[in-house]
PDB file of C-alpha atoms in Angstrom:
ATOM      1  CA  UNK M   1      15.682  53.530  75.327  1.00 72.00           C
ATOM      2  CA  UNK M   2      14.321  51.910  78.381  1.00 84.00           C
ATOM      3  CA  UNK M   3      11.254  53.238  80.040  1.00 91.00           C
ATOM      4  CA  UNK M   4      12.072  54.855  83.530  1.00 96.00           C
ATOM      5  CA  UNK M   5      11.111  52.447  86.535  1.00 97.00           C
ATOM      6  CA  UNK M   6       8.056  53.457  88.586  1.00 98.00           C
ATOM      7  CA  UNK M   7       6.056  51.459  91.102  1.00 98.00           C
ATOM      8  CA  UNK M   8       3.040  49.780  89.666  1.00 97.00           C
ATOM      9  CA  UNK M   9       0.689  51.209  92.379  1.00 97.00           C
ATOM     10  CA  UNK M  10       0.717  53.245  95.564  1.00 98.00           C
ATOM     11  CA  UNK M  11      -2.064  54.226  98.071  1.00 97.00           C
ATOM     12  CA  UNK M  12      -2.824  56.403 100.760  1.00 96.00           C
ATOM     13  CA  UNK M  13      -5.852  57.618 103.048  1.00 97.00           C
ATOM     14  CA  UNK M  14      -7.034  61.010 102.828  1.00 97.00           C
ATOM     15  CA  UNK M  15      -4.667  63.466 104.372  1.00 97.00           C
ATOM     16  CA  UNK M  16      -1.670  61.352 104.319  1.00 97.00           C
ATOM     17  CA  UNK M  17       1.377  61.786 102.145  1.00 97.00           C
ATOM     18  CA  UNK M  18       2.512  59.564  99.348  1.00 98.00           C
ATOM     19  CA  UNK M  19       5.850  59.501  97.210  1.00 98.00           C
ATOM     20  CA  UNK M  20       6.260  57.844  93.772  1.00 98.00           C
ATOM     21  CA  UNK M  21       9.676  57.193  92.624  1.00 98.00           C
ATOM     22  CA  UNK M  22      11.109  57.225  89.133  1.00 98.00           C
ATOM     23  CA  UNK M  23      14.371  55.439  88.442  1.00 98.00           C
ATOM     24  CA  UNK M  24      16.262  55.860  85.253  1.00 97.00           C
ATOM     25  CA  UNK M  25      20.048  56.163  84.377  1.00 96.00           C
ATOM     26  CA  UNK M  26      23.007  58.718  84.141  1.00 95.00           C
ATOM     27  CA  UNK M  27      21.707  59.204  80.552  1.00 95.00           C
ATOM     28  CA  UNK M  28      18.357  60.485  81.493  1.00 95.00           C
ATOM     29  CA  UNK M  29      17.027  61.061  84.996  1.00 97.00           C
ATOM     30  CA  UNK M  30      20.531  61.660  86.562  1.00 96.00           C
ATOM     31  CA  UNK M  31      21.871  63.634  83.460  1.00 95.00           C
ATOM     32  CA  UNK M  32      19.656  66.410  83.156  1.00 96.00           C
ATOM     33  CA  UNK M  33      17.151  68.625  85.394  1.00 96.00           C
ATOM     34  CA  UNK M  34      14.372  67.954  82.643  1.00 96.00           C
ATOM     35  CA  UNK M  35      11.953  65.507  84.587  1.00 97.00           C
ATOM     36  CA  UNK M  36       8.645  66.138  84.618  1.00 98.00           C
ATOM     37  CA  UNK M  37       5.435  64.519  86.215  1.00 98.00           C
ATOM     38  CA  UNK M  38       1.929  63.976  84.683  1.00 98.00           C
ATOM     39  CA  UNK M  39      -1.410  63.224  86.171  1.00 98.00           C
ATOM     40  CA  UNK M  40      -3.921  61.241  84.098  1.00 98.00           C
ATOM     41  CA  UNK M  41      -7.405  60.537  85.088  1.00 97.00           C
ATOM     42  CA  UNK M  42      -9.350  57.858  83.255  1.00 96.00           C
ATOM     43  CA  UNK M  43     -10.226  58.914  79.605  1.00 95.00           C
ATOM     44  CA  UNK M  44      -8.491  62.094  79.991  1.00 96.00           C
ATOM     45  CA  UNK M  45      -5.190  63.514  78.334  1.00 97.00           C
ATOM     46  CA  UNK M  46      -2.125  63.558  80.813  1.00 97.00           C
ATOM     47  CA  UNK M  47      -1.742  67.157  82.841  1.00 97.00           C
ATOM     48  CA  UNK M  48       1.852  68.678  83.736  1.00 97.00           C
ATOM     49  CA  UNK M  49       2.128  68.646  87.437  1.00 98.00           C
ATOM     50  CA  UNK M  50       5.922  69.047  87.884  1.00 98.00           C
ATOM     51  CA  UNK M  51       8.487  70.323  85.495  1.00 97.00           C
ATOM     52  CA  UNK M  52      12.093  70.745  85.648  1.00 97.00           C
ATOM     53  CA  UNK M  53      12.273  68.321  88.656  1.00 97.00           C
ATOM     54  CA  UNK M  54      10.586  70.615  91.406  1.00 97.00           C
ATOM     55  CA  UNK M  55       8.718  73.340  89.688  1.00 97.00           C
ATOM     56  CA  UNK M  56       4.905  73.673  89.769  1.00 97.00           C
ATOM     57  CA  UNK M  57       3.115  75.129  86.649  1.00 95.00           C
ATOM     58  CA  UNK M  58       0.487  77.684  87.692  1.00 94.00           C
ATOM     59  CA  UNK M  59      -2.614  76.291  88.865  1.00 94.00           C
ATOM     60  CA  UNK M  60      -1.020  73.312  90.255  1.00 97.00           C
ATOM     61  CA  UNK M  61      -1.568  72.798  94.230  1.00 96.00           C
ATOM     62  CA  UNK M  62       1.344  73.187  96.170  1.00 96.00           C
ATOM     63  CA  UNK M  63       0.432  69.631  97.756  1.00 97.00           C
ATOM     64  CA  UNK M  64       2.543  68.313  94.859  1.00 98.00           C
ATOM     65  CA  UNK M  65       6.253  68.522  94.989  1.00 98.00           C
ATOM     66  CA  UNK M  66       9.103  67.303  93.234  1.00 98.00           C
ATOM     67  CA  UNK M  67      12.769  66.266  93.910  1.00 97.00           C
ATOM     68  CA  UNK M  68      15.767  64.166  92.373  1.00 98.00           C
ATOM     69  CA  UNK M  69      18.724  62.555  94.011  1.00 97.00           C
ATOM     70  CA  UNK M  70      20.966  60.930  91.408  1.00 97.00           C
ATOM     71  CA  UNK M  71      19.201  58.604  88.800  1.00 97.00           C
ATOM     72  CA  UNK M  72      15.916  58.798  90.803  1.00 98.00           C
ATOM     73  CA  UNK M  73      13.365  61.423  90.886  1.00 98.00           C
ATOM     74  CA  UNK M  74      10.349  61.409  93.147  1.00 98.00           C
ATOM     75  CA  UNK M  75       6.886  62.988  93.219  1.00 98.00           C
ATOM     76  CA  UNK M  76       5.176  63.721  96.920  1.00 98.00           C
ATOM     77  CA  UNK M  77       1.733  64.526  97.291  1.00 98.00           C
ATOM     78  CA  UNK M  78       0.809  65.593 100.543  1.00 97.00           C
ATOM     79  CA  UNK M  79      -2.638  66.010 102.233  1.00 97.00           C
ATOM     80  CA  UNK M  80      -4.069  63.185  99.988  1.00 97.00           C
ATOM     81  CA  UNK M  81      -7.508  64.287  98.653  1.00 97.00           C
ATOM     82  CA  UNK M  82      -9.950  61.922  96.679  1.00 97.00           C
ATOM     83  CA  UNK M  83      -9.317  63.912  93.631  1.00 97.00           C
ATOM     84  CA  UNK M  84      -5.865  62.763  93.555  1.00 97.00           C
ATOM     85  CA  UNK M  85      -6.598  59.332  92.483  1.00 98.00           C
ATOM     86  CA  UNK M  86      -5.189  58.848  89.041  1.00 98.00           C
ATOM     87  CA  UNK M  87      -2.303  57.356  87.138  1.00 98.00           C
ATOM     88  CA  UNK M  88       0.924  59.387  87.439  1.00 98.00           C
ATOM     89  CA  UNK M  89       3.782  59.383  84.961  1.00 98.00           C
ATOM     90  CA  UNK M  90       7.362  60.834  85.144  1.00 98.00           C
ATOM     91  CA  UNK M  91       9.385  61.654  82.053  1.00 97.00           C
ATOM     92  CA  UNK M  92      12.778  62.564  81.252  1.00 97.00           C
ATOM     93  CA  UNK M  93      15.082  64.044  78.562  1.00 95.00           C
ATOM     94  CA  UNK M  94      17.615  61.643  77.533  1.00 94.00           C
ATOM     95  CA  UNK M  95      21.174  62.055  75.965  1.00 93.00           C
ATOM     96  CA  UNK M  96      19.754  60.811  72.567  1.00 89.00           C
ATOM     97  CA  UNK M  97      17.783  64.109  72.317  1.00 88.00           C
ATOM     98  CA  UNK M  98      14.581  62.167  73.023  1.00 91.00           C
ATOM     99  CA  UNK M  99      12.239  61.781  75.774  1.00 93.00           C
ATOM    100  CA  UNK M 100      11.146  58.895  77.671  1.00 96.00           C
ATOM    101  CA  UNK M 101       8.533  57.953  80.201  1.00 97.00           C
ATOM    102  CA  UNK M 102       7.972  56.126  83.085  1.00 97.00           C
ATOM    103  CA  UNK M 103       5.639  53.020  83.024  1.00 97.00           C
ATOM    104  CA  UNK M 104       3.058  54.840  85.291  1.00 97.00           C
ATOM    105  CA  UNK M 105       1.756  54.660  88.799  1.00 98.00           C
ATOM    106  CA  UNK M 106      -1.744  54.170  89.986  1.00 98.00           C
ATOM    107  CA  UNK M 107      -2.494  56.042  93.018  1.00 98.00           C
ATOM    108  CA  UNK M 108      -5.429  54.670  94.935  1.00 97.00           C
ATOM    109  CA  UNK M 109      -6.853  56.919  97.766  1.00 96.00           C
ATOM    110  CA  UNK M 110      -8.328  54.779 100.245  1.00 93.00           C
TER     111      UNK M 110
ATOM    112  CA  UNK V   1      -3.678  79.866  76.033  1.00 88.00           C
ATOM    113  CA  UNK V   2      -2.147  77.279  73.468  1.00 92.00           C
ATOM    114  CA  UNK V   3      -4.611  74.642  71.981  1.00 96.00           C
ATOM    115  CA  UNK V   4      -3.808  71.375  70.331  1.00 97.00           C
ATOM    116  CA  UNK V   5      -6.404  69.248  68.242  1.00 98.00           C
ATOM    117  CA  UNK V   6      -5.556  65.907  66.784  1.00 98.00           C
ATOM    118  CA  UNK V   7      -7.294  64.619  63.548  1.00 97.00           C
ATOM    119  CA  UNK V   8      -6.998  61.813  61.270  1.00 96.00           C
ATOM    120  CA  UNK V   9      -8.614  58.405  60.582  1.00 96.00           C
ATOM    121  CA  UNK V  10      -9.845  56.237  63.396  1.00 96.00           C
ATOM    122  CA  UNK V  11      -9.473  53.152  61.583  1.00 97.00           C
ATOM    123  CA  UNK V  12      -6.159  51.954  59.758  1.00 98.00           C
ATOM    124  CA  UNK V  13      -5.646  48.737  58.103  1.00 98.00           C
ATOM    125  CA  UNK V  14      -2.717  46.527  58.783  1.00 97.00           C
ATOM    126  CA  UNK V  15       0.526  47.085  56.885  1.00 97.00           C
ATOM    127  CA  UNK V  16      -0.844  50.508  55.694  1.00 98.00           C
ATOM    128  CA  UNK V  17       0.498  54.179  56.853  1.00 98.00           C
ATOM    129  CA  UNK V  18      -1.221  55.861  60.032  1.00 98.00           C
ATOM    130  CA  UNK V  19      -1.386  59.599  59.382  1.00 98.00           C
ATOM    131  CA  UNK V  20      -2.438  62.171  62.018  1.00 98.00           C
ATOM    132  CA  UNK V  21      -2.220  66.181  62.124  1.00 98.00           C
ATOM    133  CA  UNK V  22      -2.212  68.469  65.127  1.00 98.00           C
ATOM    134  CA  UNK V  23      -3.494  71.877  64.578  1.00 98.00           C
ATOM    135  CA  UNK V  24      -2.092  74.409  66.942  1.00 96.00           C
ATOM    136  CA  UNK V  25      -4.080  77.638  67.945  1.00 96.00           C
ATOM    137  CA  UNK V  26      -2.933  80.285  70.396  1.00 94.00           C
ATOM    138  CA  UNK V  27       0.573  80.182  69.284  1.00 94.00           C
ATOM    139  CA  UNK V  28       2.614  80.350  66.253  1.00 93.00           C
ATOM    140  CA  UNK V  29       4.555  77.385  65.527  1.00 92.00           C
ATOM    141  CA  UNK V  30       7.110  79.507  63.928  1.00 88.00           C
ATOM    142  CA  UNK V  31       7.812  81.257  66.919  1.00 88.00           C
ATOM    143  CA  UNK V  32       9.611  78.289  68.698  1.00 82.00           C
ATOM    144  CA  UNK V  33       8.843  75.172  70.858  1.00 86.00           C
ATOM    145  CA  UNK V  34       9.381  71.694  69.918  1.00 93.00           C
ATOM    146  CA  UNK V  35       6.251  69.784  69.028  1.00 95.00           C
ATOM    147  CA  UNK V  36       5.710  66.000  69.754  1.00 96.00           C
ATOM    148  CA  UNK V  37       3.811  62.901  69.472  1.00 98.00           C
ATOM    149  CA  UNK V  38       2.841  60.559  72.201  1.00 98.00           C
ATOM    150  CA  UNK V  39       0.692  57.593  72.250  1.00 98.00           C
ATOM    151  CA  UNK V  40      -0.800  55.173  74.857  1.00 98.00           C
ATOM    152  CA  UNK V  41      -1.984  51.705  74.156  1.00 97.00           C
ATOM    153  CA  UNK V  42      -5.397  50.837  75.738  1.00 96.00           C
ATOM    154  CA  UNK V  43      -4.819  50.189  79.325  1.00 95.00           C
ATOM    155  CA  UNK V  44      -1.220  50.915  78.873  1.00 96.00           C
ATOM    156  CA  UNK V  45       1.420  53.558  79.655  1.00 96.00           C
ATOM    157  CA  UNK V  46       2.471  56.492  77.712  1.00 97.00           C
ATOM    158  CA  UNK V  47       5.089  56.077  74.899  1.00 97.00           C
ATOM    159  CA  UNK V  48       7.176  58.966  73.347  1.00 96.00           C
ATOM    160  CA  UNK V  49       7.159  58.745  69.439  1.00 97.00           C
ATOM    161  CA  UNK V  50       9.061  61.551  68.555  1.00 96.00           C
ATOM    162  CA  UNK V  51       9.398  65.523  68.225  1.00 95.00           C
ATOM    163  CA  UNK V  52       9.962  68.279  65.550  1.00 95.00           C
ATOM    164  CA  UNK V  53      11.483  71.795  66.057  1.00 91.00           C
ATOM    165  CA  UNK V  54       9.586  74.485  63.808  1.00 84.00           C
ATOM    166  CA  UNK V  55      12.745  74.456  61.547  1.00 85.00           C
ATOM    167  CA  UNK V  56      12.131  70.819  60.686  1.00 87.00           C
ATOM    168  CA  UNK V  57      14.721  69.267  63.066  1.00 92.00           C
ATOM    169  CA  UNK V  58      13.290  65.732  64.063  1.00 95.00           C
ATOM    170  CA  UNK V  59      14.264  63.314  67.009  1.00 94.00           C
ATOM    171  CA  UNK V  60      12.374  59.805  67.182  1.00 95.00           C
ATOM    172  CA  UNK V  61      12.082  57.150  69.519  1.00 94.00           C
ATOM    173  CA  UNK V  62      14.555  54.752  68.385  1.00 92.00           C
ATOM    174  CA  UNK V  63      12.157  51.774  68.552  1.00 94.00           C
ATOM    175  CA  UNK V  64       9.891  53.433  66.079  1.00 96.00           C
ATOM    176  CA  UNK V  65      12.563  55.497  63.932  1.00 95.00           C
ATOM    177  CA  UNK V  66      12.574  53.265  60.912  1.00 96.00           C
ATOM    178  CA  UNK V  67       8.777  53.841  60.380  1.00 97.00           C
ATOM    179  CA  UNK V  68       7.975  57.241  61.795  1.00 98.00           C
ATOM    180  CA  UNK V  69       8.154  60.580  59.941  1.00 98.00           C
ATOM    181  CA  UNK V  70       7.212  63.791  61.626  1.00 97.00           C
ATOM    182  CA  UNK V  71       6.753  67.159  59.585  1.00 96.00           C
ATOM    183  CA  UNK V  72       5.869  70.534  60.202  1.00 94.00           C
ATOM    184  CA  UNK V  73       3.521  72.862  58.078  1.00 92.00           C
ATOM    185  CA  UNK V  74       4.128  76.502  59.392  1.00 90.00           C
ATOM    186  CA  UNK V  75       1.697  78.139  56.863  1.00 93.00           C
ATOM    187  CA  UNK V  76      -1.026  76.100  58.427  1.00 95.00           C
ATOM    188  CA  UNK V  77       0.235  76.073  61.995  1.00 95.00           C
ATOM    189  CA  UNK V  78       0.236  72.465  62.223  1.00 96.00           C
ATOM    190  CA  UNK V  79       2.292  69.514  62.284  1.00 96.00           C
ATOM    191  CA  UNK V  80       1.939  65.804  61.350  1.00 97.00           C
ATOM    192  CA  UNK V  81       2.938  62.016  62.051  1.00 98.00           C
ATOM    193  CA  UNK V  82       3.077  59.501  59.678  1.00 98.00           C
ATOM    194  CA  UNK V  83       3.551  55.635  60.945  1.00 98.00           C
ATOM    195  CA  UNK V  84       4.058  53.135  58.421  1.00 97.00           C
ATOM    196  CA  UNK V  85       3.535  49.415  58.083  1.00 97.00           C
ATOM    197  CA  UNK V  86       1.078  49.282  61.018  1.00 98.00           C
ATOM    198  CA  UNK V  87       0.259  46.491  63.104  1.00 98.00           C
ATOM    199  CA  UNK V  88      -2.521  45.758  66.069  1.00 97.00           C
ATOM    200  CA  UNK V  89       0.242  46.709  68.352  1.00 97.00           C
ATOM    201  CA  UNK V  90       0.093  50.340  66.854  1.00 98.00           C
ATOM    202  CA  UNK V  91      -3.362  50.649  68.135  1.00 98.00           C
ATOM    203  CA  UNK V  92      -3.423  53.426  70.631  1.00 98.00           C
ATOM    204  CA  UNK V  93      -4.815  56.865  71.509  1.00 98.00           C
ATOM    205  CA  UNK V  94      -2.455  59.361  69.912  1.00 98.00           C
ATOM    206  CA  UNK V  95      -1.720  62.622  71.494  1.00 98.00           C
ATOM    207  CA  UNK V  96       0.022  65.527  70.299  1.00 98.00           C
ATOM    208  CA  UNK V  97       1.757  68.124  72.663  1.00 96.00           C
ATOM    209  CA  UNK V  98       4.123  71.187  72.951  1.00 94.00           C
ATOM    210  CA  UNK V  99       7.568  70.484  74.045  1.00 92.00           C
ATOM    211  CA  UNK V 100       9.695  73.122  75.931  1.00 87.00           C
ATOM    212  CA  UNK V 101      11.790  70.922  78.352  1.00 85.00           C
ATOM    213  CA  UNK V 102       8.360  69.126  79.408  1.00 91.00           C
ATOM    214  CA  UNK V 103       5.299  68.718  77.923  1.00 91.00           C
ATOM    215  CA  UNK V 104       2.964  71.508  78.864  1.00 91.00           C
ATOM    216  CA  UNK V 105       0.139  71.639  76.433  1.00 95.00           C
ATOM    217  CA  UNK V 106      -1.673  68.425  75.220  1.00 96.00           C
ATOM    218  CA  UNK V 107      -4.287  67.664  72.842  1.00 97.00           C
ATOM    219  CA  UNK V 108      -7.156  65.460  73.716  1.00 97.00           C
ATOM    220  CA  UNK V 109      -6.023  62.498  72.067  1.00 97.00           C
ATOM    221  CA  UNK V 110      -7.517  60.618  69.031  1.00 98.00           C
ATOM    222  CA  UNK V 111      -7.934  56.637  69.016  1.00 98.00           C
ATOM    223  CA  UNK V 112      -6.582  54.933  65.994  1.00 98.00           C
ATOM    224  CA  UNK V 113      -7.466  51.244  65.797  1.00 98.00           C
ATOM    225  CA  UNK V 114      -5.385  49.060  63.253  1.00 98.00           C
ATOM    226  CA  UNK V 115      -7.832  46.479  62.098  1.00 96.00           C
ATOM    227  CA  UNK V 116      -8.664  44.808  58.815  1.00 95.00           C
TER     228      UNK V 116
END
């Protein structure tokens, strides 16, 4: 299985909005609504930020939102804050009953 | 609150078998959920290794399938990972996690280094 495609890096200034894309195929992202997003700060375990394309777990800021169109999912962070600087990974269920991650995107808050 | 904790040797010799255990607290493995293993080589991204249901059904990353075995011990409320014939490329932080359509609870991760 091939990793989902994410941009290596994105950046934005405090208060701005950014969007991270995650492109797969009809066998993963396009075929299921089991797309999730994870935030990872250095030296820490990943944290679930979005599940099932657009749902936020309890405790996650409503500045984080998710969507999907065809084979591409997106994570949008509005009102960027310094604490949002981290690596972000998307993940999807696949037709092989396995899971696949994106390569990760480093978010820099300028 | 579900909590997971990985344990096992931090150093494994090349060609040997890596063995890790994930202890689950705050939830009975027998009640449901899938349970998974994920790894992250130093400075790189996340890689799905595989998952197991409490009944024992397993699903593995095709690229690792020939070397991976995941098992569950409901009596100890834990599940385990074995990765055989390891090389330096298997050096990574290994995480265990609960899987319910997404990875909602994660262990803190444990670094396993493959070196002689």
